[in-house]
XYZ file of C-alpha atoms in Angstrom:
72
model
C 7.047 11.369 -7.605
C 5.435 9.775 -5.277
C 6.098 10.658 -1.674
C 6.094 7.000 -0.301
C 9.756 6.565 1.032
C 8.187 6.063 4.832
C 4.921 4.072 3.260
C 6.680 1.717 0.079
C 9.461 0.176 -0.127
C 11.118 -1.001 -3.156
C 14.536 -3.826 -3.232
C 15.710 -6.564 -5.357
C 16.291 -8.141 -1.726
C 12.136 -8.206 0.060
C 10.329 -9.907 -3.377
C 12.251 -9.333 -6.230
C 12.076 -5.706 -6.392
C 8.545 -5.798 -6.032
C 6.597 -2.297 -4.271
C 5.417 -3.634 -0.551
C 4.835 -1.729 2.191
C 7.472 -0.581 4.409
C 8.687 -3.153 6.862
C 6.767 -5.881 5.639
C 6.768 -8.362 3.054
C 3.435 -7.548 1.835
C 3.235 -5.821 -2.133
C 1.061 -3.017 -2.617
C -0.195 -4.675 -5.179
C -2.762 -7.411 -2.369
C -4.451 -4.398 -1.589
C -5.116 -2.416 -4.644
C -6.585 -6.309 -5.491
C -8.714 -6.705 -1.976
C -10.193 -3.147 -3.267
C -10.771 -4.166 -6.551
C -12.604 -6.995 -5.702
C -15.180 -5.306 -2.973
C -13.580 -5.806 -0.040
C -12.999 -3.659 3.100
C -8.697 -2.219 4.521
C -10.538 -3.746 7.547
C -10.530 -6.811 5.125
C -6.686 -6.838 4.297
C -5.770 -5.423 7.923
C -7.124 -8.547 9.609
C -5.283 -10.716 6.799
C -1.783 -9.502 6.503
C -1.502 -8.042 10.533
C 1.672 -6.878 10.131
C 0.980 -3.705 7.772
C -0.223 -1.311 9.490
C -4.043 1.148 9.390
C -1.696 3.827 8.666
C 0.762 2.365 6.476
C -2.797 2.002 4.251
C -4.829 5.229 4.342
C -1.469 7.176 4.203
C -0.801 5.304 0.931
C -4.406 5.545 -0.186
C -4.237 9.578 0.369
C -1.197 9.869 -0.501
C -2.070 8.393 -4.588
C -5.629 10.272 -4.665
C -3.588 13.096 -4.219
C -0.717 12.070 -6.847
C -3.589 11.018 -9.677
C -5.209 14.616 -8.825
C -2.482 16.309 -9.366
C -2.081 14.007 -12.656
C -5.732 16.076 -13.336
C -4.964 19.874 -12.186
């Protein structure tokens, strides 16, 4: 199970349950869309100032750990 409780929230009252960065209404998928499009983390943070760099880095690190744990 992902350890995102302080990074990601999902609640029916916020964006219909879409996973968002904690304390914001910014969907995690938006970060992934930026990265897939070749944009940088800085570009994402400029567009969504309510998300912190620490949240983005923690999300990416935790996601990486989960993926590596699946293939180990």
